[in-house]
XYZ file of C-alpha atoms in Angstrom:
671
model
C -24.564 -33.039 -4.561
C -26.865 -34.860 -2.174
C -25.493 -33.534 0.642
C -26.318 -30.188 -0.573
C -24.635 -26.967 -2.818
C -25.196 -23.631 -3.686
C -22.042 -23.159 -6.074
C -18.921 -24.491 -7.943
C -15.718 -22.531 -7.859
C -13.698 -24.700 -10.380
C -10.245 -24.067 -12.005
C -9.195 -26.048 -15.102
C -8.663 -26.352 -18.525
C -11.470 -25.353 -21.136
C -12.325 -29.193 -22.013
C -13.646 -29.596 -18.497
C -14.879 -26.917 -18.250
C -17.658 -27.557 -21.206
C -18.534 -30.914 -19.284
C -18.709 -29.227 -15.798
C -20.967 -26.277 -17.981
C -23.470 -28.736 -19.558
C -24.176 -29.674 -15.932
C -24.485 -27.213 -14.204
C -26.947 -25.571 -17.035
C -29.130 -28.743 -16.806
C -28.895 -28.492 -12.825
C -29.183 -24.255 -12.351
C -26.184 -24.726 -10.390
C -23.864 -21.652 -10.464
C -20.521 -22.256 -10.980
C -17.760 -19.377 -11.568
C -14.409 -20.769 -13.689
C -11.252 -20.001 -14.037
C -9.190 -20.665 -16.207
C -6.380 -22.245 -15.659
C -2.605 -23.263 -18.175
C -1.190 -26.383 -17.964
C 2.360 -25.430 -19.387
C 2.332 -21.713 -19.407
C 1.184 -20.790 -22.468
C -0.457 -17.951 -23.212
C -4.579 -19.092 -23.140
C -6.502 -18.787 -25.168
C -10.914 -18.074 -24.913
C -12.904 -21.415 -24.463
C -15.379 -22.276 -26.992
C -18.662 -22.903 -24.962
C -21.957 -24.395 -26.209
C -24.349 -22.370 -25.828
C -27.075 -23.332 -23.187
C -30.989 -25.462 -24.058
C -32.661 -23.014 -22.513
C -30.678 -19.930 -23.058
C -29.695 -19.738 -19.293
C -26.026 -19.841 -18.934
C -25.194 -20.437 -14.902
C -20.955 -20.466 -16.056
C -19.506 -16.917 -14.418
C -15.591 -16.449 -16.470
C -14.455 -15.062 -12.769
C -11.118 -14.646 -14.798
C -11.386 -12.163 -17.836
C -11.729 -12.873 -21.078
C -8.386 -13.019 -23.558
C -7.998 -9.284 -24.128
C -3.709 -10.092 -25.552
C -5.747 -10.147 -28.937
C -6.297 -6.114 -27.856
C -3.269 -5.303 -25.999
C -1.230 -7.154 -29.554
C -3.317 -4.431 -32.071
C -2.798 -1.415 -30.008
C 1.062 -2.070 -29.690
C 1.077 -2.942 -33.004
C -0.090 1.089 -33.836
C 1.993 2.317 -31.085
C 4.668 1.392 -33.278
C 3.427 1.572 -36.303
C 4.576 -1.776 -37.393
C 3.765 -3.530 -41.159
C 5.282 -6.681 -41.183
C 6.242 -9.188 -38.722
C 5.816 -12.896 -37.735
C 4.126 -14.337 -34.886
C 5.543 -17.187 -33.618
C 3.498 -19.479 -31.495
C 3.873 -22.945 -29.712
C 2.527 -26.301 -30.990
C 0.259 -26.113 -27.834
C -1.001 -22.978 -28.143
C -4.637 -22.946 -29.805
C -4.375 -21.129 -32.902
C -8.020 -20.573 -33.275
C -7.367 -17.707 -30.523
C -5.177 -15.674 -33.040
C -8.493 -15.146 -35.735
C -10.014 -12.281 -34.323
C -6.389 -10.512 -34.237
C -5.689 -11.772 -37.829
C -8.614 -10.384 -39.339
C -8.381 -7.035 -37.686
C -5.145 -6.855 -38.559
C -6.222 -7.583 -42.185
C -8.296 -4.678 -42.295
C -5.675 -2.407 -41.276
C -3.503 -3.545 -44.267
C -0.949 -5.547 -42.008
C 1.445 -7.815 -43.181
C 1.533 -10.341 -40.392
C 3.223 -14.360 -40.666
C 2.336 -17.109 -38.472
C 4.907 -19.853 -38.059
C 4.371 -22.547 -35.446
C 7.747 -23.650 -33.408
C 8.596 -27.044 -32.325
C 8.926 -28.136 -28.344
C 12.418 -29.209 -30.153
C 13.710 -25.916 -30.863
C 17.031 -26.454 -31.963
C 16.372 -28.863 -34.604
C 13.791 -26.087 -35.847
C 16.852 -23.718 -36.252
C 18.721 -26.959 -38.381
C 15.791 -27.225 -40.992
C 15.793 -23.387 -41.667
C 19.579 -23.726 -42.412
C 19.363 -26.958 -43.791
C 16.800 -26.051 -46.516
C 17.116 -22.136 -47.299
C 20.010 -20.781 -49.620
C 21.968 -17.935 -48.341
C 19.204 -15.512 -50.150
C 16.240 -17.128 -48.000
C 18.130 -16.677 -45.022
C 18.941 -13.294 -45.113
C 14.831 -12.359 -45.831
C 13.897 -14.610 -43.638
C 16.807 -12.666 -40.901
C 14.927 -9.152 -42.345
C 11.605 -10.841 -41.392
C 12.538 -11.277 -37.436
C 12.637 -8.278 -36.909
C 9.930 -7.844 -36.043
C 8.083 -10.707 -34.184
C 5.616 -11.404 -31.824
C 6.329 -14.874 -29.158
C 3.451 -16.406 -28.267
C 4.906 -19.283 -26.365
C 5.678 -20.164 -22.440
C 8.703 -18.451 -20.253
C 10.563 -21.310 -21.118
C 10.307 -21.662 -24.683
C 10.483 -18.327 -25.164
C 14.202 -18.622 -23.597
C 15.224 -21.367 -25.196
C 13.952 -19.829 -28.661
C 15.688 -16.791 -27.967
C 19.475 -18.535 -26.791
C 18.730 -20.342 -30.345
C 18.256 -17.451 -32.446
C 21.349 -15.474 -31.258
C 23.033 -18.220 -31.373
C 23.178 -19.075 -35.105
C 22.724 -15.382 -35.512
C 18.964 -14.553 -36.768
C 18.901 -12.585 -34.465
C 20.127 -9.229 -34.872
C 21.058 -5.715 -32.430
C 18.400 -3.691 -34.810
C 15.440 -6.401 -34.033
C 12.394 -6.030 -31.771
C 10.729 -8.488 -30.241
C 7.616 -8.733 -28.739
C 6.741 -11.506 -25.885
C 3.138 -11.933 -24.796
C 1.919 -13.568 -21.979
C -0.051 -12.957 -18.948
C 1.764 -15.470 -16.274
C 5.204 -14.191 -16.657
C 7.198 -13.648 -13.689
C 10.077 -11.287 -12.867
C 12.683 -13.633 -12.700
C 11.355 -15.203 -16.086
C 11.578 -11.320 -17.711
C 15.247 -10.677 -16.764
C 16.065 -14.103 -18.260
C 14.547 -13.436 -21.279
C 15.779 -9.666 -21.625
C 19.422 -10.998 -20.844
C 19.184 -13.307 -23.402
C 18.304 -11.047 -26.767
C 19.569 -8.330 -28.550
C 17.640 -5.469 -29.026
C 14.944 -4.088 -28.246
C 12.465 -6.209 -26.279
C 8.789 -5.667 -25.538
C 6.989 -7.448 -23.051
C 3.118 -8.060 -22.296
C 1.974 -9.412 -18.496
C -0.650 -9.058 -16.254
C -0.280 -7.013 -13.214
C -2.661 -6.421 -10.055
C -2.072 -2.286 -8.663
C -3.551 -3.512 -5.363
C -0.307 -5.159 -4.273
C 1.642 -2.109 -4.544
C 0.108 -0.504 -1.949
C 1.133 -1.974 2.185
C -1.355 0.368 3.780
C -4.472 -2.230 2.468
C -2.619 -5.186 1.065
C -4.251 -6.612 4.532
C -7.643 -5.435 4.063
C -9.458 -4.892 1.399
C -13.260 -3.297 1.799
C -14.598 -6.471 2.321
C -12.506 -9.130 3.541
C -9.911 -9.431 5.809
C -6.796 -11.131 3.663
C -4.255 -14.276 4.479
C -1.234 -12.708 7.062
C 0.884 -14.864 4.554
C -0.186 -13.573 1.328
C -0.607 -9.961 2.742
C 3.164 -9.662 4.557
C 5.682 -8.539 1.741
C 8.306 -10.676 3.024
C 7.312 -14.021 2.918
C 6.690 -13.592 -0.898
C 3.834 -15.935 -1.676
C 1.806 -13.451 -3.403
C 3.930 -13.004 -6.090
C 4.619 -16.818 -6.511
C 1.173 -17.760 -6.585
C -0.275 -18.068 -10.280
C -2.667 -15.888 -11.430
C -5.355 -18.662 -12.216
C -4.874 -19.394 -8.597
C -4.858 -15.771 -7.554
C -8.522 -15.297 -8.958
C -10.208 -19.153 -7.589
C -8.833 -16.974 -3.836
C -11.262 -14.081 -5.331
C -14.242 -16.635 -6.655
C -14.385 -17.696 -3.137
C -14.122 -14.472 -1.930
C -17.146 -13.869 -4.286
C -19.014 -16.732 -3.062
C -18.435 -15.945 0.418
C -19.897 -11.677 -0.536
C -22.944 -13.660 -1.801
C -24.162 -15.617 0.863
C -23.610 -12.580 3.359
C -25.176 -11.061 1.457
C -28.477 -13.324 1.447
C -27.993 -13.188 4.929
C -28.608 -10.301 5.912
C -31.213 -9.902 3.552
C -33.066 -12.976 4.955
C -33.503 -14.751 1.572
C -31.842 -16.969 2.751
C -32.958 -20.836 1.016
C -32.482 -24.192 1.370
C -29.788 -25.546 -0.533
C -29.779 -28.276 -3.788
C -30.075 -31.767 -3.107
C -29.461 -33.208 -6.797
C -29.153 -37.012 -7.689
C -27.489 -37.672 -11.193
C -27.957 -41.471 -11.580
C -32.299 -40.304 -11.167
C -34.460 -39.413 -14.058
C -36.649 -37.871 -11.701
C -34.161 -35.100 -10.099
C -35.395 -31.968 -10.835
C -32.931 -29.017 -11.544
C -32.761 -26.986 -8.398
C -35.374 -24.080 -7.707
C -32.887 -21.464 -6.475
C -30.372 -21.813 -8.657
C -31.317 -18.558 -10.652
C -31.741 -16.251 -7.264
C -28.237 -17.093 -5.838
C -26.741 -16.440 -9.866
C -28.402 -12.817 -9.796
C -27.128 -12.523 -6.134
C -23.504 -13.124 -7.405
C -23.876 -11.166 -10.160
C -24.772 -8.117 -8.112
C -21.853 -8.645 -5.936
C -18.417 -6.703 -6.100
C -15.240 -7.276 -4.532
C -11.913 -6.352 -4.363
C -9.503 -9.042 -3.986
C -6.247 -9.818 -5.251
C -6.813 -9.018 -8.872
C -8.883 -5.833 -8.217
C -12.452 -5.111 -8.806
C -14.696 -8.493 -9.641
C -17.794 -8.098 -10.896
C -19.956 -9.850 -13.272
C -21.899 -7.219 -15.294
C -20.537 -7.453 -18.026
C -22.111 -10.335 -20.239
C -21.182 -13.436 -17.227
C -17.767 -12.382 -17.567
C -15.315 -10.307 -15.241
C -14.701 -7.687 -17.517
C -11.855 -5.979 -15.049
C -8.240 -6.804 -16.490
C -5.193 -4.275 -16.896
C -2.018 -5.190 -18.646
C 1.928 -3.600 -18.588
C 3.728 -2.850 -20.986
C 7.591 -3.366 -19.716
C 10.106 -2.308 -22.419
C 14.143 -2.432 -23.206
C 15.453 -0.291 -25.866
C 18.840 -0.718 -28.047
C 21.370 1.285 -26.452
C 25.003 0.839 -24.461
C 23.786 -1.790 -21.714
C 22.152 -3.764 -24.968
C 18.671 -3.756 -23.969
C 19.066 -5.011 -19.831
C 17.754 -1.991 -18.325
C 13.756 -2.796 -18.197
C 11.313 -0.166 -17.283
C 7.517 0.097 -17.601
C 6.593 2.109 -20.367
C 2.779 2.161 -20.405
C -0.570 0.696 -18.903
C -3.355 -1.086 -20.728
C -6.512 -1.757 -19.036
C -10.257 -2.907 -20.301
C -11.881 0.714 -19.533
C -9.793 3.345 -20.575
C -7.252 1.413 -23.328
C -3.312 2.680 -23.862
C -1.983 4.946 -21.554
C 1.799 5.962 -21.806
C 3.838 5.435 -25.080
C 6.562 3.512 -25.802
C 8.328 6.545 -28.188
C 11.784 5.345 -28.193
C 12.818 9.440 -28.284
C 14.703 10.619 -25.764
C 12.578 12.674 -23.067
C 14.853 15.430 -22.670
C 14.739 16.470 -26.564
C 11.300 15.709 -26.950
C 10.334 18.420 -24.518
C 11.835 21.355 -25.382
C 9.750 24.640 -25.474
C 6.459 22.139 -24.408
C 4.091 24.350 -21.996
C 2.637 21.998 -19.873
C -0.466 23.020 -17.732
C 0.047 22.065 -14.416
C -2.679 21.672 -11.945
C -1.553 22.428 -7.957
C -3.295 22.242 -4.200
C -1.856 24.954 -1.726
C -0.204 22.562 1.169
C 2.445 24.233 3.400
C 5.531 23.369 3.114
C 4.811 21.917 -0.720
C 3.158 24.687 -2.407
C 2.582 27.753 -1.545
C 1.585 31.295 -2.727
C 5.077 33.831 -2.703
C 4.811 37.122 -3.172
C 3.228 38.896 -5.176
C 3.274 41.473 -7.229
C 0.519 44.017 -8.495
C -0.847 42.889 -11.961
C 1.604 40.195 -11.989
C 0.373 36.425 -11.765
C 0.390 34.088 -8.531
C 3.744 32.902 -7.805
C 4.458 29.708 -5.722
C 6.983 28.227 -4.167
C 7.687 25.266 -1.844
C 9.288 21.733 -2.041
C 7.302 20.402 -5.160
C 7.566 23.711 -6.940
C 11.488 23.741 -5.786
C 11.279 19.602 -7.589
C 9.106 21.241 -10.898
C 12.118 24.392 -11.581
C 14.883 21.689 -10.939
C 12.756 19.132 -13.660
C 12.037 22.691 -15.747
C 15.305 23.531 -16.031
C 16.611 19.937 -17.121
C 14.106 19.011 -19.764
C 13.639 22.256 -21.076
C 9.902 22.836 -20.225
C 7.925 25.558 -19.587
C 4.682 25.217 -17.643
C 1.873 27.607 -16.941
C 0.865 26.704 -12.849
C -3.477 27.262 -11.766
C -5.016 26.079 -8.251
C -8.062 23.136 -8.523
C -10.814 24.649 -8.207
C -12.876 21.794 -6.099
C -9.577 21.765 -3.275
C -9.541 18.291 -3.490
C -6.498 15.477 -4.548
C -8.969 13.671 -6.169
C -11.333 11.060 -5.104
C -14.048 8.811 -6.712
C -17.262 9.721 -7.271
C -20.287 7.432 -6.974
C -21.203 7.866 -10.897
C -17.493 6.089 -11.708
C -15.728 9.397 -12.044
C -13.564 11.380 -10.558
C -12.909 15.047 -8.552
C -9.746 16.761 -7.447
C -6.841 16.948 -9.244
C -6.922 12.976 -10.477
C -10.182 14.367 -12.457
C -7.854 17.157 -13.861
C -5.498 14.720 -15.274
C -8.246 12.145 -16.424
C -9.735 14.696 -18.268
C -7.143 15.986 -19.803
C -7.623 19.720 -18.409
C -4.043 19.414 -17.477
C -0.687 17.262 -18.155
C 0.447 17.433 -14.212
C -0.218 17.139 -11.012
C 1.983 18.731 -8.017
C 1.769 18.221 -4.870
C 1.278 16.315 -1.160
C -1.151 14.073 -2.656
C -0.811 10.685 -1.280
C -0.291 7.101 -3.679
C -2.961 5.209 -3.205
C -4.089 1.514 -5.196
C -7.643 3.104 -6.375
C -6.250 6.538 -8.036
C -2.058 4.184 -8.897
C -4.874 2.585 -11.331
C -5.966 5.527 -13.424
C -2.986 7.744 -13.736
C 0.998 7.152 -13.550
C 2.690 8.942 -10.463
C 6.403 9.054 -9.458
C 8.512 7.761 -6.494
C 7.233 8.954 -3.547
C 9.607 10.845 -1.371
C 7.274 10.578 2.428
C 6.564 7.604 4.022
C 2.466 7.504 4.684
C 1.007 7.282 8.410
C -1.758 7.989 10.434
C -0.739 9.878 13.382
C -3.473 12.321 16.370
C -2.398 16.073 16.623
C -4.290 17.236 19.422
C -3.533 20.292 21.629
C -0.461 19.702 24.472
C -1.799 19.605 27.447
C -1.435 23.154 29.804
C 1.479 22.535 32.115
C 0.121 24.250 35.707
C 2.981 25.848 37.575
C 3.288 24.830 40.856
C 4.775 26.526 44.119
C 5.380 22.941 45.817
C 7.003 20.887 42.944
C 10.513 21.143 45.066
C 8.588 18.865 47.424
C 8.052 16.563 44.163
C 10.738 13.998 43.420
C 9.725 12.380 47.292
C 6.293 11.118 48.576
C 4.301 12.958 51.686
C 5.929 10.134 53.773
C 8.856 9.701 53.072
C 9.597 13.775 53.524
C 6.827 13.062 56.953
C 10.328 10.455 57.837
C 12.973 12.876 57.359
C 11.044 15.053 59.765
C 10.849 12.511 62.756
C 14.132 11.201 62.314
C 16.500 15.012 62.291
C 14.852 15.541 66.422
C 15.072 11.522 66.805
C 18.767 11.793 65.904
C 18.797 14.922 68.246
C 17.593 13.612 71.018
C 20.684 10.519 70.417
C 23.109 12.353 70.613
C 21.719 14.863 73.268
C 22.131 11.548 75.620
C 25.084 10.212 74.276
C 26.646 13.886 74.831
C 25.373 14.309 78.398
C 26.681 10.873 79.051
C 30.179 11.702 77.686
C 30.253 14.650 80.004
C 28.891 12.685 83.014
C 31.532 10.759 82.888
C 34.590 13.041 82.063
C 33.357 14.783 85.544
C 33.925 11.162 87.629
C 37.339 10.173 86.067
C 40.054 11.487 88.121
C 43.026 12.522 86.899
C 41.508 12.953 83.136
C 43.161 15.211 81.465
C 40.592 18.223 81.078
C 37.990 17.803 77.925
C 36.987 21.287 76.103
C 33.827 22.622 76.690
C 30.979 21.712 74.820
C 26.868 22.474 74.909
C 25.127 20.032 75.820
C 21.712 20.944 75.341
C 19.268 19.381 72.969
C 18.302 22.378 70.683
C 22.589 22.455 70.156
C 22.437 18.687 69.299
C 19.272 19.208 66.969
C 21.004 21.945 65.308
C 23.902 19.836 64.648
C 21.488 17.000 63.342
C 19.864 19.533 60.800
C 23.188 20.627 59.942
C 25.066 17.462 58.426
C 21.589 16.918 56.940
C 21.605 19.986 54.828
C 26.078 19.074 54.392
C 26.550 22.190 56.198
C 28.858 20.562 58.971
C 28.670 21.586 62.567
C 30.976 22.749 65.104
C 30.943 19.725 68.110
C 33.866 17.746 68.796
C 32.599 13.914 69.269
C 34.834 11.942 71.780
C 33.154 8.779 72.051
C 33.013 5.906 69.900
C 29.197 6.016 70.321
C 28.470 9.675 69.107
C 31.080 8.661 66.227
C 29.259 5.915 65.083
C 25.763 7.671 65.158
C 27.040 10.372 63.740
C 28.379 8.242 61.231
C 25.335 6.745 59.707
C 23.831 9.741 59.915
C 26.121 11.021 56.983
C 25.470 7.854 55.294
C 21.653 8.123 55.598
C 21.687 12.041 55.035
C 24.609 11.518 51.525
C 21.748 8.619 50.365
C 18.539 10.708 50.610
C 19.816 13.896 49.296
C 21.822 12.303 45.868
C 18.164 10.684 45.327
C 16.647 13.867 45.568
C 19.135 15.500 43.117
C 18.850 12.875 40.499
C 14.820 12.692 41.552
C 14.446 16.539 40.876
C 16.434 17.071 37.712
C 14.475 14.163 36.106
C 11.375 15.455 36.888
C 12.513 19.246 35.487
C 13.826 17.796 32.714
C 10.835 15.811 31.345
C 8.087 16.513 30.925
C 5.368 13.414 31.369
C 2.331 14.587 30.060
C -0.731 12.136 31.307
C -2.804 12.038 28.209
C -5.814 9.467 27.986
C -5.566 9.578 23.776
C -2.635 7.525 22.784
C -4.240 4.882 20.233
C -7.057 4.543 17.863
C -8.480 2.211 20.119
C -8.803 5.155 22.948
C -9.282 8.156 20.466
C -13.096 5.850 19.800
C -13.531 5.190 23.195
C -13.514 8.549 24.756
C -16.649 10.854 23.833
C -15.458 14.219 25.152
C -12.517 14.556 22.717
C -14.162 15.516 19.435
C -12.281 14.077 16.555
C -11.511 13.624 12.249
C -9.709 14.302 9.150
C -9.872 15.835 5.652
C -13.468 15.370 3.709
C -12.259 13.274 0.289
C -8.705 12.793 1.062
C -6.807 9.553 1.155
C -6.631 9.358 5.267
C -10.421 9.909 4.600
C -11.095 6.948 2.708
C -8.833 5.077 4.840
C -11.188 5.282 7.689
C -14.539 4.863 5.727
C -13.193 1.396 4.084
C -11.947 -0.438 7.512
C -15.211 1.553 9.409
C -18.069 -0.020 6.939
C -16.315 -3.291 6.436
C -18.843 -6.004 7.548
C -16.338 -8.290 7.716
C -14.458 -6.657 10.448
C -14.124 -8.126 13.870
C -12.991 -4.838 15.675
C -15.857 -1.986 16.303
C -12.415 0.402 16.801
C -12.597 1.545 13.382
C -16.472 1.387 13.082
C -16.691 3.586 15.979
C -13.661 5.873 14.652
C -15.832 6.223 11.363
C -19.720 6.766 13.329
C -17.791 10.251 14.281
C -15.850 11.117 10.790
C -18.451 10.988 8.860
C -20.701 12.757 11.602
C -23.315 14.669 8.988
C -21.565 13.731 6.295
C -18.495 14.758 7.645
C -19.122 17.681 7.489
C -19.567 18.518 11.267
C -15.847 16.823 12.674
C -14.105 16.399 9.611
C -12.297 19.981 8.160
C -11.895 20.781 4.113
C -8.011 21.365 4.435
C -5.302 20.071 6.947
C -4.075 23.714 7.817
C -8.197 24.422 8.512
C -7.510 21.161 11.328
C -4.401 22.209 12.256
C -5.593 25.013 13.113
C -9.338 24.051 15.069
C -6.612 21.575 16.575
C -5.503 24.384 18.427
C -7.498 26.200 19.425
C -10.395 23.682 20.920
C -10.295 20.388 22.293
C -10.220 18.279 18.702
C -8.440 15.316 17.650
C -6.842 15.747 13.767
C -6.060 12.317 12.160
C -3.697 13.141 9.187
C -0.152 12.192 7.790
C 2.503 11.627 10.964
C 5.977 12.316 7.514
C 3.731 15.946 6.344
C 3.928 16.896 9.887
C 7.525 16.243 10.155
C 7.897 18.522 7.246
C 5.745 21.251 8.153
C 7.010 21.221 12.018
């Protein structure tokens, strides 16, 4: 602090955080606190002392403990009336006070039992102290249990319960821990009998590969965003919030510099009694509280009583079947704004949808959803890839459906007031039970609705009108350069003159040779010699007789030359006529952003539109490519260069000089 301090970011336990809170409140230093668990046990809320002047400078970067709220919702959904809670010796029992009070008001019979580190001794004591009737009653109590333990402690506990025959196949246990990994879940499931439900915290933004390395206002380390490395999944939850807390401070510092409201750092000395609190502390705290980022843990802000309220849990479960509960699937989700999303009922969906009529919202998009031939007076009929899937599901599950088109013609994007439009808005408003169309899965949409498995990969491409090919009557000359043709044209008379001279010399020698055999009559004119050379060049041969060795050497060399030239010409001509070489100046987003002649855009309020918006408005983005792209796409609020539907974009790209930015997989199905 002597060197200067702007804020403090810590990740400790509750005891150390309480001491740091006293220091930061006294010196007016903004403090971002991330609660850390020492041994993997479920965390409980830290009890902080109230600030002397009522102004707390400590902000909880990790959301408050919401396990109790999730458990209450889960218990209500499962209709449990009697159950037992097992907790480890390291777990703070005060964290269950609110849960116990609300359970009592709901009329639930809840028991608590502490589990020591030596789990085997606990079960041995049960068999030594309880009679057979008491053990049977205790076994019946264990049929419904909640485990508040570390993953390792829960594994040992379940193993001992199965070994001692206290767990049965009709039991149902709930394990709640924010930081349980996939490997720990599989260990728990394979060790247990019957049904098991697991509650853990999740971060939906991890699933989207398109924006894994980039968020709205920062670039994530390549080690964290690479799915092959697996660093992100191996980090503890507290480390993820620590990473986002530093990014929150960076965002606050950036806005301070941008607004030109920067002030000097605090230089404090706790050893001097004359040290006064930092005057700029409250201003810095206010700037941090007004910030909002999207990081590794999702959205982070401190607008709710000095704590980050954004938290989401997923509820995984197994049911007793032939596989003995070893198949894990996601049953539901829970978040701090909407509560439970999903159902934990055990009935099979095949038997629960017979005779049910679903309201389905759609958006016309060839070839996924199209309007079929309509008979006068009859409702619209739809066809397409997605409709075929819907009909197959309806046939298998036995439901009926009424389908209608979304009114605003949009897939769904979040509005400034937090609501959604398009098909996503229809689902959130419960005006539709299901949405079906060529909709892209994005982290924002996946945080409010559930998606099926994707059947097409998503990638953005550029669609432009094909350049017109000009027909040239001299295209046969294209395989060779003009200089090559000139050399060939010059070589024919040169070789012809050489043949002419050699034949004249041969004729003179024959006349001067006495007593020699008579030579055949051969024309020795220059025209005849050039004609012979040209005939050999076009591979038509000649009727001349080459008597001397010199003539044969010259003609043999000329034949070899013509063979090479003709073979090269044939190969180049075939390649030229087969492969259409398109001289297009735009081959990437960088080329598109640098040119000014070609107008480009995408579909308004689509996933591609939001992608360019997020990349183009990022203040920390070093590359200006996406900033320039977004400037053109969003020109005149996107009504000048962007279109309302993909079909309109394709038509515009065909009829004018326009580049349409859209999903390449969508084009492949259409074409």
